[in-house]
């Protein structure tokens, strides 16, 4: 009844509940403040056009990765990066990227709340192995997922920094690459890293 009073939900003449008009107001206010989407969308579309693969922009929220925007692949089987979906941090390229660049205290607290669930035989389920991987990510400046969340899918993600030097977003490419040791995947890595750097400068 409180939510109904504040128009967060509405009730029809049969007593059924539905989402209220106030949520539209909240959503519109939030969307207008997210200028990141206006900045990044042309980059996402350009990368997708150049590589033919699905491109995504992600953010970290409450220990999970959320896709903010995407452009779908034009070649082969389409790979979806559904906007608003939540993904685990330990077995996705964007999730491992966020883990690699956060403070040790933040990382430890997050991993205490999130088990290293095994999704495929390639999923990293050892903390030490994950820490070794995060160290490599910091050194090379990008993260790779090699069939760790879903068999057959491989992705690369690079960091987008805010004005305080924190990794605020991750931009990346996901596709059904045959393997990561190919010229096609190396090109994807190069394009993603260059684009992440340009977006950081734009912001």
mmCIF file with all atom_site columns, N, CA and C in Angstrom, residues 56-91:
data_model
loop_
_atom_site.group_PDB
_atom_site.id
_atom_site.type_symbol
_atom_site.label_atom_id
_atom_site.label_alt_id
_atom_site.label_comp_id
_atom_site.label_asym_id
_atom_site.label_entity_id
_atom_site.label_seq_id
_atom_site.pdbx_PDB_ins_code
_atom_site.Cartn_x
_atom_site.Cartn_y
_atom_site.Cartn_z
_atom_site.occupancy
_atom_site.B_iso_or_equiv
_atom_site.pdbx_formal_charge
_atom_site.auth_seq_id
_atom_site.auth_comp_id
_atom_site.auth_asym_id
_atom_site.auth_atom_id
_atom_site.pdbx_PDB_model_num
ATOM 1   N N  . UNK A 1 56 ? 30.481 -5.100  -26.158 1.00 0.00 ? 56 UNK A N  1
ATOM 2   C CA . UNK A 1 56 ? 29.702 -4.777  -24.960 1.00 0.00 ? 56 UNK A CA 1
ATOM 3   C C  . UNK A 1 56 ? 30.380 -3.687  -24.128 1.00 0.00 ? 56 UNK A C  1
ATOM 4   N N  . UNK A 1 57 ? 29.560 -2.994  -23.361 1.00 0.00 ? 57 UNK A N  1
ATOM 5   C CA . UNK A 1 57 ? 30.032 -2.058  -22.336 1.00 0.00 ? 57 UNK A CA 1
ATOM 6   C C  . UNK A 1 57 ? 29.451 -2.537  -21.020 1.00 0.00 ? 57 UNK A C  1
ATOM 7   N N  . UNK A 1 58 ? 30.306 -2.704  -20.014 1.00 0.00 ? 58 UNK A N  1
ATOM 8   C CA . UNK A 1 58 ? 29.860 -3.265  -18.738 1.00 0.00 ? 58 UNK A CA 1
ATOM 9   C C  . UNK A 1 58 ? 30.294 -2.399  -17.566 1.00 0.00 ? 58 UNK A C  1
ATOM 10  N N  . UNK A 1 59 ? 29.602 -2.616  -16.446 1.00 0.00 ? 59 UNK A N  1
ATOM 11  C CA . UNK A 1 59 ? 29.920 -1.937  -15.192 1.00 0.00 ? 59 UNK A CA 1
ATOM 12  C C  . UNK A 1 59 ? 29.838 -2.971  -14.075 1.00 0.00 ? 59 UNK A C  1
ATOM 13  N N  . UNK A 1 60 ? 30.513 -2.700  -12.958 1.00 0.00 ? 60 UNK A N  1
ATOM 14  C CA . UNK A 1 60 ? 30.452 -3.593  -11.800 1.00 0.00 ? 60 UNK A CA 1
ATOM 15  C C  . UNK A 1 60 ? 29.418 -3.057  -10.824 1.00 0.00 ? 60 UNK A C  1
ATOM 16  N N  . UNK A 1 61 ? 28.506 -3.922  -10.372 1.00 0.00 ? 61 UNK A N  1
ATOM 17  C CA . UNK A 1 61 ? 27.469 -3.510  -9.425  1.00 0.00 ? 61 UNK A CA 1
ATOM 18  C C  . UNK A 1 61 ? 27.215 -4.625  -8.430  1.00 0.00 ? 61 UNK A C  1
ATOM 19  N N  . UNK A 1 62 ? 27.454 -4.347  -7.155  1.00 0.00 ? 62 UNK A N  1
ATOM 20  C CA . UNK A 1 62 ? 27.193 -5.297  -6.073  1.00 0.00 ? 62 UNK A CA 1
ATOM 21  C C  . UNK A 1 62 ? 27.813 -6.671  -6.334  1.00 0.00 ? 62 UNK A C  1
ATOM 22  N N  . UNK A 1 63 ? 29.047 -6.637  -6.789  1.00 0.00 ? 63 UNK A N  1
ATOM 23  C CA . UNK A 1 63 ? 29.795 -7.877  -6.961  1.00 0.00 ? 63 UNK A CA 1
ATOM 24  C C  . UNK A 1 63 ? 29.487 -8.651  -8.214  1.00 0.00 ? 63 UNK A C  1
ATOM 25  N N  . UNK A 1 64 ? 28.704 -8.065  -9.120  1.00 0.00 ? 64 UNK A N  1
ATOM 26  C CA . UNK A 1 64 ? 28.391 -8.725  -10.382 1.00 0.00 ? 64 UNK A CA 1
ATOM 27  C C  . UNK A 1 64 ? 28.591 -7.753  -11.536 1.00 0.00 ? 64 UNK A C  1
ATOM 28  N N  . UNK A 1 65 ? 28.764 -8.312  -12.726 1.00 0.00 ? 65 UNK A N  1
ATOM 29  C CA . UNK A 1 65 ? 28.936 -7.503  -13.931 1.00 0.00 ? 65 UNK A CA 1
ATOM 30  C C  . UNK A 1 65 ? 27.571 -7.272  -14.581 1.00 0.00 ? 65 UNK A C  1
ATOM 31  N N  . UNK A 1 66 ? 27.299 -6.032  -14.956 1.00 0.00 ? 66 UNK A N  1
ATOM 32  C CA . UNK A 1 66 ? 26.058 -5.710  -15.661 1.00 0.00 ? 66 UNK A CA 1
ATOM 33  C C  . UNK A 1 66 ? 26.407 -5.121  -17.023 1.00 0.00 ? 66 UNK A C  1
ATOM 34  N N  . UNK A 1 67 ? 25.741 -5.606  -18.068 1.00 0.00 ? 67 UNK A N  1
ATOM 35  C CA . UNK A 1 67 ? 25.921 -5.072  -19.411 1.00 0.00 ? 67 UNK A CA 1
ATOM 36  C C  . UNK A 1 67 ? 25.059 -3.820  -19.573 1.00 0.00 ? 67 UNK A C  1
ATOM 37  N N  . UNK A 1 68 ? 25.698 -2.700  -19.893 1.00 0.00 ? 68 UNK A N  1
ATOM 38  C CA . UNK A 1 68 ? 24.984 -1.433  -20.070 1.00 0.00 ? 68 UNK A CA 1
ATOM 39  C C  . UNK A 1 68 ? 24.539 -1.217  -21.508 1.00 0.00 ? 68 UNK A C  1
ATOM 40  N N  . UNK A 1 69 ? 25.359 -1.656  -22.462 1.00 0.00 ? 69 UNK A N  1
ATOM 41  C CA . UNK A 1 69 ? 25.045 -1.455  -23.869 1.00 0.00 ? 69 UNK A CA 1
ATOM 42  C C  . UNK A 1 69 ? 25.795 -2.488  -24.690 1.00 0.00 ? 69 UNK A C  1
ATOM 43  N N  . UNK A 1 70 ? 25.346 -2.715  -25.915 1.00 0.00 ? 70 UNK A N  1
ATOM 44  C CA . UNK A 1 70 ? 26.010 -3.690  -26.768 1.00 0.00 ? 70 UNK A CA 1
ATOM 45  C C  . UNK A 1 70 ? 25.650 -3.445  -28.224 1.00 0.00 ? 70 UNK A C  1
ATOM 46  N N  . UNK A 1 71 ? 26.457 -4.014  -29.109 1.00 0.00 ? 71 UNK A N  1
ATOM 47  C CA . UNK A 1 71 ? 26.157 -4.074  -30.538 1.00 0.00 ? 71 UNK A CA 1
ATOM 48  C C  . UNK A 1 71 ? 26.407 -5.516  -30.946 1.00 0.00 ? 71 UNK A C  1
ATOM 49  N N  . UNK A 1 72 ? 25.428 -6.148  -31.589 1.00 0.00 ? 72 UNK A N  1
ATOM 50  C CA . UNK A 1 72 ? 25.515 -7.579  -31.867 1.00 0.00 ? 72 UNK A CA 1
ATOM 51  C C  . UNK A 1 72 ? 26.324 -7.891  -33.118 1.00 0.00 ? 72 UNK A C  1
ATOM 52  N N  . UNK A 1 73 ? 26.840 -9.123  -33.159 1.00 0.00 ? 73 UNK A N  1
ATOM 53  C CA . UNK A 1 73 ? 27.694 -9.571  -34.258 1.00 0.00 ? 73 UNK A CA 1
ATOM 54  C C  . UNK A 1 73 ? 26.924 -9.628  -35.569 1.00 0.00 ? 73 UNK A C  1
ATOM 55  N N  . UNK A 1 74 ? 27.670 -9.459  -36.666 1.00 0.00 ? 74 UNK A N  1
ATOM 56  C CA . UNK A 1 74 ? 27.081 -9.513  -38.011 1.00 0.00 ? 74 UNK A CA 1
ATOM 57  C C  . UNK A 1 74 ? 27.484 -10.778 -38.745 1.00 0.00 ? 74 UNK A C  1
ATOM 58  N N  . UNK A 1 75 ? 28.433 -11.532 -38.179 1.00 0.00 ? 75 UNK A N  1
ATOM 59  C CA . UNK A 1 75 ? 28.929 -12.719 -38.879 1.00 0.00 ? 75 UNK A CA 1
ATOM 60  C C  . UNK A 1 75 ? 28.736 -13.960 -38.016 1.00 0.00 ? 75 UNK A C  1
ATOM 61  N N  . UNK A 1 76 ? 28.550 -15.104 -38.674 1.00 0.00 ? 76 UNK A N  1
ATOM 62  C CA . UNK A 1 76 ? 28.412 -16.358 -37.950 1.00 0.00 ? 76 UNK A CA 1
ATOM 63  C C  . UNK A 1 76 ? 27.167 -16.374 -37.082 1.00 0.00 ? 76 UNK A C  1
ATOM 64  N N  . UNK A 1 77 ? 27.189 -17.249 -36.073 1.00 0.00 ? 77 UNK A N  1
ATOM 65  C CA . UNK A 1 77 ? 26.073 -17.323 -35.142 1.00 0.00 ? 77 UNK A CA 1
ATOM 66  C C  . UNK A 1 77 ? 26.077 -16.090 -34.249 1.00 0.00 ? 77 UNK A C  1
ATOM 67  N N  . UNK A 1 78 ? 24.912 -15.442 -34.055 1.00 0.00 ? 78 UNK A N  1
ATOM 68  C CA . UNK A 1 78 ? 24.880 -14.247 -33.214 1.00 0.00 ? 78 UNK A CA 1
ATOM 69  C C  . UNK A 1 78 ? 25.159 -14.577 -31.753 1.00 0.00 ? 78 UNK A C  1
ATOM 70  N N  . UNK A 1 79 ? 25.996 -13.760 -31.125 1.00 0.00 ? 79 UNK A N  1
ATOM 71  C CA . UNK A 1 79 ? 26.294 -13.907 -29.701 1.00 0.00 ? 79 UNK A CA 1
ATOM 72  C C  . UNK A 1 79 ? 25.637 -12.735 -28.982 1.00 0.00 ? 79 UNK A C  1
ATOM 73  N N  . UNK A 1 80 ? 24.733 -13.029 -28.060 1.00 0.00 ? 80 UNK A N  1
ATOM 74  C CA . UNK A 1 80 ? 23.980 -11.978 -27.399 1.00 0.00 ? 80 UNK A CA 1
ATOM 75  C C  . UNK A 1 80 ? 24.697 -11.516 -26.131 1.00 0.00 ? 80 UNK A C  1
ATOM 76  N N  . UNK A 1 81 ? 24.654 -10.208 -25.893 1.00 0.00 ? 81 UNK A N  1
ATOM 77  C CA . UNK A 1 81 ? 25.145 -9.623  -24.638 1.00 0.00 ? 81 UNK A CA 1
ATOM 78  C C  . UNK A 1 81 ? 23.995 -8.784  -24.102 1.00 0.00 ? 81 UNK A C  1
ATOM 79  N N  . UNK A 1 82 ? 23.041 -9.460  -23.479 1.00 0.00 ? 82 UNK A N  1
ATOM 80  C CA . UNK A 1 82 ? 21.781 -8.832  -23.100 1.00 0.00 ? 82 UNK A CA 1
ATOM 81  C C  . UNK A 1 82 ? 21.995 -7.679  -22.123 1.00 0.00 ? 82 UNK A C  1
ATOM 82  N N  . UNK A 1 83 ? 21.442 -6.514  -22.456 1.00 0.00 ? 83 UNK A N  1
ATOM 83  C CA . UNK A 1 83 ? 21.541 -5.340  -21.591 1.00 0.00 ? 83 UNK A CA 1
ATOM 84  C C  . UNK A 1 83 ? 20.791 -5.611  -20.292 1.00 0.00 ? 83 UNK A C  1
ATOM 85  N N  . UNK A 1 84 ? 21.444 -5.307  -19.166 1.00 0.00 ? 84 UNK A N  1
ATOM 86  C CA . UNK A 1 84 ? 20.819 -5.486  -17.867 1.00 0.00 ? 84 UNK A CA 1
ATOM 87  C C  . UNK A 1 84 ? 21.084 -6.827  -17.221 1.00 0.00 ? 84 UNK A C  1
ATOM 88  N N  . UNK A 1 85 ? 21.635 -7.795  -17.971 1.00 0.00 ? 85 UNK A N  1
ATOM 89  C CA . UNK A 1 85 ? 21.881 -9.109  -17.387 1.00 0.00 ? 85 UNK A CA 1
ATOM 90  C C  . UNK A 1 85 ? 23.085 -9.048  -16.446 1.00 0.00 ? 85 UNK A C  1
ATOM 91  N N  . UNK A 1 86 ? 23.065 -9.900  -15.442 1.00 0.00 ? 86 UNK A N  1
ATOM 92  C CA . UNK A 1 86 ? 24.153 -9.951  -14.456 1.00 0.00 ? 86 UNK A CA 1
ATOM 93  C C  . UNK A 1 86 ? 25.022 -11.182 -14.716 1.00 0.00 ? 86 UNK A C  1
ATOM 94  N N  . UNK A 1 87 ? 26.334 -10.972 -14.641 1.00 0.00 ? 87 UNK A N  1
ATOM 95  C CA . UNK A 1 87 ? 27.296 -12.036 -14.920 1.00 0.00 ? 87 UNK A CA 1
ATOM 96  C C  . UNK A 1 87 ? 28.277 -12.161 -13.760 1.00 0.00 ? 87 UNK A C  1
ATOM 97  N N  . UNK A 1 88 ? 28.844 -13.347 -13.539 1.00 0.00 ? 88 UNK A N  1
ATOM 98  C CA . UNK A 1 88 ? 29.827 -13.538 -12.464 1.00 0.00 ? 88 UNK A CA 1
ATOM 99  C C  . UNK A 1 88 ? 31.140 -12.831 -12.776 1.00 0.00 ? 88 UNK A C  1
ATOM 100 N N  . UNK A 1 89 ? 31.884 -12.503 -11.733 1.00 0.00 ? 89 UNK A N  1
ATOM 101 C CA . UNK A 1 89 ? 33.128 -11.748 -11.925 1.00 0.00 ? 89 UNK A CA 1
ATOM 102 C C  . UNK A 1 89 ? 34.343 -12.630 -12.193 1.00 0.00 ? 89 UNK A C  1
ATOM 103 N N  . UNK A 1 90 ? 34.354 -13.860 -11.688 1.00 0.00 ? 90 UNK A N  1
ATOM 104 C CA . UNK A 1 90 ? 35.583 -14.659 -11.732 1.00 0.00 ? 90 UNK A CA 1
ATOM 105 C C  . UNK A 1 90 ? 35.804 -15.404 -13.042 1.00 0.00 ? 90 UNK A C  1
ATOM 106 N N  . UNK A 1 91 ? 34.807 -15.419 -13.922 1.00 0.00 ? 91 UNK A N  1
ATOM 107 C CA . UNK A 1 91 ? 34.954 -16.235 -15.134 1.00 0.00 ? 91 UNK A CA 1
ATOM 108 C C  . UNK A 1 91 ? 34.523 -15.498 -16.396 1.00 0.00 ? 91 UNK A C  1
#
